[in-house]
Amino acid sequence: MRSPFLPVSFACALLLSANASAQDYPASNKTITFVLPYAAGGPTDKAARDLAQAMSKAMGGHSIVIDNSAGASGSIGANKVAKASADGYTLLFTHIAQATLPTFFRNLPYNVERDFEYIGLVSENPMNLIGRPSLPANNMVELVSWINANKGKINIANAGPGSASHLCGMLFQSTIKVDMTSVPYKGTAPAMTDLIGGQVDLMCDQSTTTIPQIEGKKVKSFAVTTPTRLSSPVLKDNPTMQEAGLKDFSVTIWQGLYAPKGTPAPVLKKLNDALKVAVKDPDFIRKQDAGGASVINDARNDPAGHKAFVLAEVAKWAPVIKSAGVYAD
């Protein structure tokens, strides 16, 4: 006859084993992997590699590598982590897509709220609205007037469905209540090329991409999407969208770190501790500043603050995406 105490004993053994593993974390013979659900070379990839280096330093030189698992607007890599072993060795590094994919995909294979442990936000990139150099407007007042006078004739470029530029463009249209023709490209580079050439009228993208083109006077810049003006010499005279009359318009492309649901609390604490050390590392801060990004150093570095922020972002973007009626599936 099976002992009624076996399940309890077995559960205790599992608990002891988990606690022992957490105490030994990270094991010297195991590599921590940041799964990045995008291709190498972009601003999010750079942020992931910078953080990996800074967190490795904070964890005594422990090996942290990047796995670029791109595809399906970032959902393939995120699902890979959601289904991974909850041992702290496979983590997700992703951006605002964590808040937009739940609406952008109507059949997402994972649940953003329930399938991840939230470790902390890391950094955020501002965006700004730019236009072709021949656009007959030189400021936001003139731009909005021109848009209203040319309804049905204006197009706005983006780096592909679900991209940061796509989201920002949708929010802009929703806020001013004017529909434009969205023109998707396979990345920011070809979209920028056509904007410079005058084939498209507008684009909203990360300042890390737009600043060189603005500085070279290849595009016109109208406003930034942050609550306050940027300190960049190139953009310091650009008003915020809110200053231009677009109430509550605020978009930043933030990055955060996640673990599979069920990762032991002691492991999560070690990861969060290392993240908090990393975001204060002068070298990490310098690298983000050089790319136009801001390091996050507030309540969003904590798991609870991180999760609350992301769920608020889910609620913010859902009606914008639904209103546009653009889905990935």
mmCIF file of N, CA and C in Angstrom, residues 33-153:
data_model
loop_
_atom_site.group_PDB
_atom_site.id
_atom_site.type_symbol
_atom_site.label_atom_id
_atom_site.label_comp_id
_atom_site.label_asym_id
_atom_site.label_seq_id
_atom_site.Cartn_x
_atom_site.Cartn_y
_atom_site.Cartn_z
ATOM 1 N N THR A 33 21.706 32.996 -20.100
ATOM 2 C CA THR A 33 21.396 33.432 -21.460
ATOM 3 C C THR A 33 20.291 34.474 -21.453
ATOM 4 N N PHE A 34 20.557 35.616 -22.086
ATOM 5 C CA PHE A 34 19.518 36.593 -22.355
ATOM 6 C C PHE A 34 18.959 36.277 -23.739
ATOM 7 N N VAL A 35 17.721 35.840 -23.792
ATOM 8 C CA VAL A 35 17.076 35.626 -25.094
ATOM 9 C C VAL A 35 16.556 36.980 -25.573
ATOM 10 N N LEU A 36 17.063 37.417 -26.711
ATOM 11 C CA LEU A 36 16.622 38.666 -27.319
ATOM 12 C C LEU A 36 15.773 38.304 -28.539
ATOM 13 N N PRO A 37 14.483 38.663 -28.544
ATOM 14 C CA PRO A 37 13.602 38.214 -29.632
ATOM 15 C C PRO A 37 13.699 39.033 -30.907
ATOM 16 N N TYR A 38 14.877 39.602 -31.157
ATOM 17 C CA TYR A 38 15.090 40.420 -32.353
ATOM 18 C C TYR A 38 16.477 40.134 -32.917
ATOM 19 N N ALA A 39 16.682 40.563 -34.154
ATOM 20 C CA ALA A 39 17.964 40.328 -34.812
ATOM 21 C C ALA A 39 19.064 41.170 -34.180
ATOM 22 N N ALA A 40 20.287 40.752 -34.403
ATOM 23 C CA ALA A 40 21.440 41.487 -33.882
ATOM 24 C C ALA A 40 21.602 42.808 -34.623
ATOM 25 N N GLY A 41 22.190 43.782 -33.926
ATOM 26 C CA GLY A 41 22.549 45.034 -34.583
ATOM 27 C C GLY A 41 21.678 46.230 -34.277
ATOM 28 N N GLY A 42 20.480 46.009 -33.758
ATOM 29 C CA GLY A 42 19.581 47.121 -33.465
ATOM 30 C C GLY A 42 19.823 47.709 -32.089
ATOM 31 N N PRO A 43 19.083 48.781 -31.730
ATOM 32 C CA PRO A 43 19.277 49.421 -30.431
ATOM 33 C C PRO A 43 18.942 48.519 -29.242
ATOM 34 N N THR A 44 17.960 47.628 -29.397
ATOM 35 C CA THR A 44 17.620 46.727 -28.292
ATOM 36 C C THR A 44 18.698 45.667 -28.113
ATOM 37 N N ASP A 45 19.268 45.215 -29.205
ATOM 38 C CA ASP A 45 20.375 44.256 -29.136
ATOM 39 C C ASP A 45 21.569 44.887 -28.428
ATOM 40 N N LYS A 46 21.854 46.134 -28.746
ATOM 41 C CA LYS A 46 22.973 46.835 -28.105
ATOM 42 C C LYS A 46 22.722 46.977 -26.599
ATOM 43 N N ALA A 47 21.478 47.356 -26.241
ATOM 44 C CA ALA A 47 21.147 47.512 -24.821
ATOM 45 C C ALA A 47 21.288 46.189 -24.081
ATOM 46 N N ALA A 48 20.887 45.087 -24.717
ATOM 47 C CA ALA A 48 20.993 43.768 -24.098
ATOM 48 C C ALA A 48 22.451 43.398 -23.851
ATOM 49 N N ARG A 49 23.293 43.663 -24.818
ATOM 50 C CA ARG A 49 24.718 43.329 -24.681
ATOM 51 C C ARG A 49 25.403 44.214 -23.639
ATOM 52 N N ASP A 50 25.014 45.472 -23.602
ATOM 53 C CA ASP A 50 25.568 46.372 -22.581
ATOM 54 C C ASP A 50 25.158 45.908 -21.189
ATOM 55 N N LEU A 51 23.890 45.515 -21.033
ATOM 56 C CA LEU A 51 23.414 45.061 -19.728
ATOM 57 C C LEU A 51 24.084 43.746 -19.341
ATOM 58 N N ALA A 52 24.235 42.841 -20.299
ATOM 59 C CA ALA A 52 24.886 41.563 -20.014
ATOM 60 C C ALA A 52 26.289 41.788 -19.467
ATOM 61 N N GLN A 53 26.998 42.710 -20.058
ATOM 62 C CA GLN A 53 28.359 43.011 -19.602
ATOM 63 C C GLN A 53 28.344 43.604 -18.194
ATOM 64 N N ALA A 54 27.414 44.535 -17.950
ATOM 65 C CA ALA A 54 27.344 45.193 -16.644
ATOM 66 C C ALA A 54 26.877 44.234 -15.551
ATOM 67 N N MET A 55 25.901 43.370 -15.862
ATOM 68 C CA MET A 55 25.416 42.413 -14.870
ATOM 69 C C MET A 55 26.435 41.320 -14.604
ATOM 70 N N SER A 56 27.176 40.940 -15.638
ATOM 71 C CA SER A 56 28.244 39.959 -15.458
ATOM 72 C C SER A 56 29.271 40.496 -14.459
ATOM 73 N N LYS A 57 29.618 41.743 -14.620
ATOM 74 C CA LYS A 57 30.550 42.401 -13.701
ATOM 75 C C LYS A 57 29.982 42.404 -12.285
ATOM 76 N N ALA A 58 28.679 42.702 -12.147
ATOM 77 C CA ALA A 58 28.029 42.742 -10.841
ATOM 78 C C ALA A 58 27.922 41.362 -10.201
ATOM 79 N N MET A 59 27.972 40.307 -11.035
ATOM 80 C CA MET A 59 27.865 38.931 -10.540
ATOM 81 C C MET A 59 29.229 38.248 -10.499
ATOM 82 N N GLY A 60 30.270 39.034 -10.359
ATOM 83 C CA GLY A 60 31.611 38.480 -10.201
ATOM 84 C C GLY A 60 32.208 37.920 -11.464
ATOM 85 N N GLY A 61 31.762 38.405 -12.603
ATOM 86 C CA GLY A 61 32.320 37.940 -13.878
ATOM 87 C C GLY A 61 31.630 36.723 -14.447
ATOM 88 N N HIS A 62 30.453 36.366 -13.938
ATOM 89 C CA HIS A 62 29.744 35.188 -14.450
ATOM 90 C C HIS A 62 29.369 35.400 -15.918
ATOM 91 N N SER A 63 29.455 34.322 -16.691
ATOM 92 C CA SER A 63 29.201 34.394 -18.130
ATOM 93 C C SER A 63 27.720 34.635 -18.439
ATOM 94 N N ILE A 64 27.457 35.685 -19.221
ATOM 95 C CA ILE A 64 26.108 35.975 -19.716
ATOM 96 C C ILE A 64 26.207 36.166 -21.218
ATOM 97 N N VAL A 65 25.409 35.406 -21.969
ATOM 98 C CA VAL A 65 25.467 35.474 -23.425
ATOM 99 C C VAL A 65 24.109 35.903 -23.981
ATOM 100 N N ILE A 66 24.107 36.332 -25.243
ATOM 101 C CA ILE A 66 22.892 36.775 -25.925
ATOM 102 C C ILE A 66 22.484 35.746 -26.960
ATOM 103 N N ASP A 67 21.214 35.389 -26.959
ATOM 104 C CA ASP A 67 20.638 34.483 -27.960
ATOM 105 C C ASP A 67 19.611 35.275 -28.754
ATOM 106 N N ASN A 68 19.946 35.629 -30.002
ATOM 107 C CA ASN A 68 19.012 36.358 -30.858
ATOM 108 C C ASN A 68 18.017 35.385 -31.484
ATOM 109 N N SER A 69 16.827 35.314 -30.898
ATOM 110 C CA SER A 69 15.768 34.424 -31.399
ATOM 111 C C SER A 69 14.666 35.280 -32.008
ATOM 112 N N ALA A 70 14.934 35.781 -33.205
ATOM 113 C CA ALA A 70 14.024 36.724 -33.844
ATOM 114 C C ALA A 70 12.873 36.016 -34.550
ATOM 115 N N GLY A 71 11.816 36.792 -34.810
ATOM 116 C CA GLY A 71 10.690 36.289 -35.586
ATOM 117 C C GLY A 71 9.355 36.592 -34.957
ATOM 118 N N ALA A 72 8.337 36.713 -35.806
ATOM 119 C CA ALA A 72 6.956 36.933 -35.382
ATOM 120 C C ALA A 72 6.835 38.125 -34.432
ATOM 121 N N SER A 73 7.455 39.230 -34.812
ATOM 122 C CA SER A 73 7.385 40.487 -34.060
ATOM 123 C C SER A 73 7.895 40.364 -32.625
ATOM 124 N N GLY A 74 8.739 39.368 -32.369
ATOM 125 C CA GLY A 74 9.312 39.192 -31.036
ATOM 126 C C GLY A 74 8.645 38.119 -30.215
ATOM 127 N N SER A 75 7.546 37.548 -30.710
ATOM 128 C CA SER A 75 6.810 36.564 -29.904
ATOM 129 C C SER A 75 7.506 35.210 -29.840
ATOM 130 N N ILE A 76 8.323 34.873 -30.826
ATOM 131 C CA ILE A 76 9.016 33.570 -30.819
ATOM 132 C C ILE A 76 10.008 33.514 -29.663
ATOM 133 N N GLY A 77 10.821 34.528 -29.519
ATOM 134 C CA GLY A 77 11.797 34.543 -28.434
ATOM 135 C C GLY A 77 11.140 34.615 -27.071
ATOM 136 N N ALA A 78 10.087 35.417 -26.959
ATOM 137 C CA ALA A 78 9.384 35.538 -25.679
ATOM 138 C C ALA A 78 8.747 34.203 -25.284
ATOM 139 N N ASN A 79 8.155 33.519 -26.249
ATOM 140 C CA ASN A 79 7.542 32.217 -25.962
ATOM 141 C C ASN A 79 8.592 31.190 -25.559
ATOM 142 N N LYS A 80 9.769 31.302 -26.138
ATOM 143 C CA LYS A 80 10.880 30.409 -25.802
ATOM 144 C C LYS A 80 11.225 30.520 -24.325
ATOM 145 N N VAL A 81 11.230 31.723 -23.799
ATOM 146 C CA VAL A 81 11.540 31.927 -22.381
ATOM 147 C C VAL A 81 10.369 31.526 -21.502
ATOM 148 N N ALA A 82 9.152 31.836 -21.950
ATOM 149 C CA ALA A 82 7.963 31.464 -21.172
ATOM 150 C C ALA A 82 7.898 29.958 -20.936
ATOM 151 N N LYS A 83 8.425 29.180 -21.887
ATOM 152 C CA LYS A 83 8.376 27.718 -21.793
ATOM 153 C C LYS A 83 9.679 27.119 -21.258
ATOM 154 N N ALA A 84 10.659 27.951 -20.924
ATOM 155 C CA ALA A 84 11.973 27.461 -20.491
ATOM 156 C C ALA A 84 11.945 27.013 -19.029
ATOM 157 N N SER A 85 12.985 26.298 -18.623
ATOM 158 C CA SER A 85 13.122 25.878 -17.224
ATOM 159 C C SER A 85 13.232 27.107 -16.336
ATOM 160 N N ALA A 86 12.507 27.069 -15.227
ATOM 161 C CA ALA A 86 12.482 28.219 -14.304
ATOM 162 C C ALA A 86 13.641 28.127 -13.316
ATOM 163 N N ASP A 87 14.869 28.213 -13.841
ATOM 164 C CA ASP A 87 16.047 28.047 -12.991
ATOM 165 C C ASP A 87 16.950 29.283 -12.988
ATOM 166 N N GLY A 88 16.537 30.329 -13.721
ATOM 167 C CA GLY A 88 17.322 31.561 -13.723
ATOM 168 C C GLY A 88 18.420 31.620 -14.762
ATOM 169 N N TYR A 89 18.527 30.601 -15.599
ATOM 170 C CA TYR A 89 19.592 30.590 -16.602
ATOM 171 C C TYR A 89 19.113 30.988 -17.998
ATOM 172 N N THR A 90 17.797 31.066 -18.184
ATOM 173 C CA THR A 90 17.239 31.528 -19.454
ATOM 174 C C THR A 90 16.308 32.690 -19.160
ATOM 175 N N LEU A 91 16.693 33.885 -19.606
ATOM 176 C CA LEU A 91 15.951 35.100 -19.307
ATOM 177 C C LEU A 91 15.546 35.801 -20.603
ATOM 178 N N LEU A 92 14.519 36.613 -20.521
ATOM 179 C CA LEU A 92 14.053 37.373 -21.672
ATOM 180 C C LEU A 92 14.448 38.834 -21.518
ATOM 181 N N PHE A 93 15.091 39.376 -22.544
ATOM 182 C CA PHE A 93 15.364 40.802 -22.603
ATOM 183 C C PHE A 93 14.571 41.343 -23.785
ATOM 184 N N THR A 94 13.588 42.177 -23.514
ATOM 185 C CA THR A 94 12.761 42.691 -24.602
ATOM 186 C C THR A 94 12.308 44.097 -24.292
ATOM 187 N N HIS A 95 11.617 44.697 -25.278
ATOM 188 C CA HIS A 95 11.217 46.088 -25.112
ATOM 189 C C HIS A 95 9.702 46.238 -24.984
ATOM 190 N N ILE A 96 9.172 47.337 -25.470
ATOM 191 C CA ILE A 96 7.760 47.664 -25.338
ATOM 192 C C ILE A 96 6.825 46.601 -25.920
ATOM 193 N N ALA A 97 7.366 45.717 -26.747
ATOM 194 C CA ALA A 97 6.557 44.637 -27.316
ATOM 195 C C ALA A 97 5.925 43.764 -26.234
ATOM 196 N N GLN A 98 6.539 43.709 -25.052
ATOM 197 C CA GLN A 98 5.957 42.929 -23.966
ATOM 198 C C GLN A 98 4.559 43.458 -23.617
ATOM 199 N N ALA A 99 4.315 44.730 -23.883
ATOM 200 C CA ALA A 99 3.022 45.326 -23.578
ATOM 201 C C ALA A 99 2.095 45.418 -24.785
ATOM 202 N N THR A 100 2.645 45.313 -25.991
ATOM 203 C CA THR A 100 1.806 45.474 -27.183
ATOM 204 C C THR A 100 1.433 44.160 -27.869
ATOM 205 N N LEU A 101 2.290 43.137 -27.745
ATOM 206 C CA LEU A 101 1.987 41.867 -28.399
ATOM 207 C C LEU A 101 0.714 41.191 -27.892
ATOM 208 N N PRO A 102 0.334 41.351 -26.603
ATOM 209 C CA PRO A 102 -0.917 40.738 -26.156
ATOM 210 C C PRO A 102 -2.152 41.216 -26.926
ATOM 211 N N THR A 103 -2.094 42.405 -27.517
ATOM 212 C CA THR A 103 -3.203 42.888 -28.339
ATOM 213 C C THR A 103 -2.908 42.692 -29.812
ATOM 214 N N PHE A 104 -1.657 42.898 -30.188
ATOM 215 C CA PHE A 104 -1.252 42.777 -31.589
ATOM 216 C C PHE A 104 -1.465 41.347 -32.102
ATOM 217 N N PHE A 105 -1.249 40.357 -31.219
ATOM 218 C CA PHE A 105 -1.540 38.955 -31.533
ATOM 219 C C PHE A 105 -2.810 38.554 -30.786
ATOM 220 N N ARG A 106 -3.818 38.102 -31.511
ATOM 221 C CA ARG A 106 -5.054 37.690 -30.843
ATOM 222 C C ARG A 106 -4.948 36.279 -30.287
ATOM 223 N N ASN A 107 -3.925 35.534 -30.724
ATOM 224 C CA ASN A 107 -3.710 34.164 -30.231
ATOM 225 C C ASN A 107 -2.261 33.997 -29.783
ATOM 226 N N LEU A 108 -1.803 34.861 -28.912
ATOM 227 C CA LEU A 108 -0.432 34.793 -28.409
ATOM 228 C C LEU A 108 -0.246 33.505 -27.611
ATOM 229 N N PRO A 109 0.832 32.750 -27.850
ATOM 230 C CA PRO A 109 0.986 31.444 -27.193
ATOM 231 C C PRO A 109 1.438 31.507 -25.735
ATOM 232 N N TYR A 110 1.506 32.677 -25.164
ATOM 233 C CA TYR A 110 1.886 32.826 -23.757
ATOM 234 C C TYR A 110 1.106 33.998 -23.179
ATOM 235 N N ASN A 111 1.084 34.090 -21.857
ATOM 236 C CA ASN A 111 0.373 35.172 -21.187
ATOM 237 C C ASN A 111 1.383 36.088 -20.504
ATOM 238 N N VAL A 112 1.415 37.333 -20.894
ATOM 239 C CA VAL A 112 2.407 38.281 -20.385
ATOM 240 C C VAL A 112 2.309 38.449 -18.874
ATOM 241 N N GLU A 113 1.100 38.453 -18.348
ATOM 242 C CA GLU A 113 0.913 38.674 -16.911
ATOM 243 C C GLU A 113 1.249 37.450 -16.082
ATOM 244 N N ARG A 114 0.893 36.239 -16.582
ATOM 245 C CA ARG A 114 0.989 35.028 -15.763
ATOM 246 C C ARG A 114 2.211 34.157 -16.024
ATOM 247 N N ASP A 115 2.844 34.291 -17.187
ATOM 248 C CA ASP A 115 3.898 33.340 -17.565
ATOM 249 C C ASP A 115 5.324 33.840 -17.331
ATOM 250 N N PHE A 116 5.466 35.022 -16.712
ATOM 251 C CA PHE A 116 6.803 35.561 -16.472
ATOM 252 C C PHE A 116 6.939 36.079 -15.042
ATOM 253 N N GLU A 117 8.182 36.045 -14.562
ATOM 254 C CA GLU A 117 8.557 36.773 -13.354
ATOM 255 C C GLU A 117 9.205 38.072 -13.838
ATOM 256 N N TYR A 118 8.819 39.170 -13.248
ATOM 257 C CA TYR A 118 9.332 40.481 -13.653
ATOM 258 C C TYR A 118 10.554 40.826 -12.795
ATOM 259 N N ILE A 119 11.678 41.085 -13.454
ATOM 260 C CA ILE A 119 12.930 41.356 -12.733
ATOM 261 C C ILE A 119 13.158 42.861 -12.587
ATOM 262 N N GLY A 120 13.010 43.622 -13.651
ATOM 263 C CA GLY A 120 13.174 45.066 -13.566
ATOM 264 C C GLY A 120 13.357 45.700 -14.931
ATOM 265 N N LEU A 121 12.945 46.960 -15.051
ATOM 266 C CA LEU A 121 13.205 47.718 -16.262
ATOM 267 C C LEU A 121 14.635 48.244 -16.232
ATOM 268 N N VAL A 122 15.160 48.530 -17.412
ATOM 269 C CA VAL A 122 16.582 48.858 -17.541
ATOM 270 C C VAL A 122 16.821 50.254 -18.116
ATOM 271 N N SER A 123 16.246 50.512 -19.272
ATOM 272 C CA SER A 123 16.497 51.787 -19.954
ATOM 273 C C SER A 123 15.334 52.102 -20.881
ATOM 274 N N GLU A 124 15.325 53.312 -21.406
ATOM 275 C CA GLU A 124 14.280 53.684 -22.352
ATOM 276 C C GLU A 124 14.825 54.677 -23.374
ATOM 277 N N ASN A 125 14.311 54.558 -24.593
ATOM 278 C CA ASN A 125 14.738 55.421 -25.688
ATOM 279 C C ASN A 125 13.621 56.383 -26.059
ATOM 280 N N PRO A 126 13.904 57.666 -26.156
ATOM 281 C CA PRO A 126 12.889 58.614 -26.612
ATOM 282 C C PRO A 126 12.652 58.462 -28.107
ATOM 283 N N MET A 127 11.542 59.009 -28.581
ATOM 284 C CA MET A 127 11.226 58.988 -30.003
ATOM 285 C C MET A 127 10.906 60.412 -30.436
ATOM 286 N N ASN A 128 10.911 60.629 -31.738
ATOM 287 C CA ASN A 128 10.429 61.916 -32.216
ATOM 288 C C ASN A 128 9.822 61.797 -33.604
ATOM 289 N N LEU A 129 8.944 62.737 -33.885
ATOM 290 C CA LEU A 129 8.212 62.758 -35.151
ATOM 291 C C LEU A 129 9.008 63.556 -36.167
ATOM 292 N N ILE A 130 9.272 62.934 -37.311
ATOM 293 C CA ILE A 130 10.049 63.582 -38.363
ATOM 294 C C ILE A 130 9.289 63.530 -39.684
ATOM 295 N N GLY A 131 9.704 64.389 -40.619
ATOM 296 C CA GLY A 131 9.048 64.429 -41.918
ATOM 297 C C GLY A 131 10.044 64.575 -43.054
ATOM 298 N N ARG A 132 9.562 64.358 -44.255
ATOM 299 C CA ARG A 132 10.433 64.522 -45.434
ATOM 300 C C ARG A 132 10.925 65.975 -45.513
ATOM 301 N N PRO A 133 12.100 66.183 -46.069
ATOM 302 C CA PRO A 133 12.681 67.536 -46.074
ATOM 303 C C PRO A 133 11.861 68.555 -46.865
ATOM 304 N N SER A 134 11.066 68.097 -47.830
ATOM 305 C CA SER A 134 10.278 69.022 -48.659
ATOM 306 C C SER A 134 8.885 69.279 -48.090
ATOM 307 N N LEU A 135 8.617 68.774 -46.902
ATOM 308 C CA LEU A 135 7.295 68.950 -46.299
ATOM 309 C C LEU A 135 7.012 70.441 -46.066
ATOM 310 N N PRO A 136 5.839 70.944 -46.471
ATOM 311 C CA PRO A 136 5.537 72.372 -46.325
ATOM 312 C C PRO A 136 5.065 72.743 -44.923
ATOM 313 N N ALA A 137 5.831 72.358 -43.913
ATOM 314 C CA ALA A 137 5.540 72.685 -42.515
ATOM 315 C C ALA A 137 6.863 72.689 -41.762
ATOM 316 N N ASN A 138 7.003 73.614 -40.816
ATOM 317 C CA ASN A 138 8.263 73.732 -40.089
ATOM 318 C C ASN A 138 8.125 73.603 -38.580
ATOM 319 N N ASN A 139 6.896 73.447 -38.104
ATOM 320 C CA ASN A 139 6.669 73.239 -36.674
ATOM 321 C C ASN A 139 5.376 72.452 -36.505
ATOM 322 N N MET A 140 5.052 72.072 -35.267
ATOM 323 C CA MET A 140 3.900 71.217 -35.032
ATOM 324 C C MET A 140 2.575 71.893 -35.396
ATOM 325 N N VAL A 141 2.458 73.182 -35.140
ATOM 326 C CA VAL A 141 1.215 73.886 -35.492
ATOM 327 C C VAL A 141 0.990 73.831 -37.001
ATOM 328 N N GLU A 142 2.036 74.130 -37.754
ATOM 329 C CA GLU A 142 1.938 74.089 -39.214
ATOM 330 C C GLU A 142 1.706 72.667 -39.711
ATOM 331 N N LEU A 143 2.352 71.689 -39.036
ATOM 332 C CA LEU A 143 2.196 70.297 -39.456
ATOM 333 C C LEU A 143 0.754 69.821 -39.272
ATOM 334 N N VAL A 144 0.181 70.054 -38.105
ATOM 335 C CA VAL A 144 -1.188 69.612 -37.849
ATOM 336 C C VAL A 144 -2.162 70.299 -38.803
ATOM 337 N N SER A 145 -1.910 71.573 -39.089
ATOM 338 C CA SER A 145 -2.752 72.304 -40.040
ATOM 339 C C SER A 145 -2.657 71.687 -41.430
ATOM 340 N N TRP A 146 -1.434 71.337 -41.840
ATOM 341 C CA TRP A 146 -1.230 70.714 -43.158
ATOM 342 C C TRP A 146 -1.888 69.349 -43.222
ATOM 343 N N ILE A 147 -1.779 68.580 -42.145
ATOM 344 C CA ILE A 147 -2.397 67.252 -42.101
ATOM 345 C C ILE A 147 -3.914 67.367 -42.243
ATOM 346 N N ASN A 148 -4.512 68.279 -41.512
ATOM 347 C CA ASN A 148 -5.968 68.450 -41.573
ATOM 348 C C ASN A 148 -6.438 68.929 -42.942
ATOM 349 N N ALA A 149 -5.579 69.677 -43.624
ATOM 350 C CA ALA A 149 -5.938 70.179 -44.957
ATOM 351 C C ALA A 149 -5.727 69.137 -46.050
ATOM 352 N N ASN A 150 -5.053 68.046 -45.708
ATOM 353 C CA ASN A 150 -4.727 67.021 -46.727
ATOM 354 C C ASN A 150 -5.158 65.623 -46.294
ATOM 355 N N LYS A 151 -6.271 65.538 -45.603
ATOM 356 C CA LYS A 151 -6.764 64.236 -45.142
ATOM 357 C C LYS A 151 -6.966 63.283 -46.326
ATOM 358 N N GLY A 152 -6.524 62.046 -46.121
ATOM 359 C CA GLY A 152 -6.661 61.044 -47.171
ATOM 360 C C GLY A 152 -5.507 61.025 -48.149
ATOM 361 N N LYS A 153 -4.586 61.969 -48.016
ATOM 362 C CA LYS A 153 -3.468 62.041 -48.959
ATOM 363 C C LYS A 153 -2.106 61.795 -48.294
#
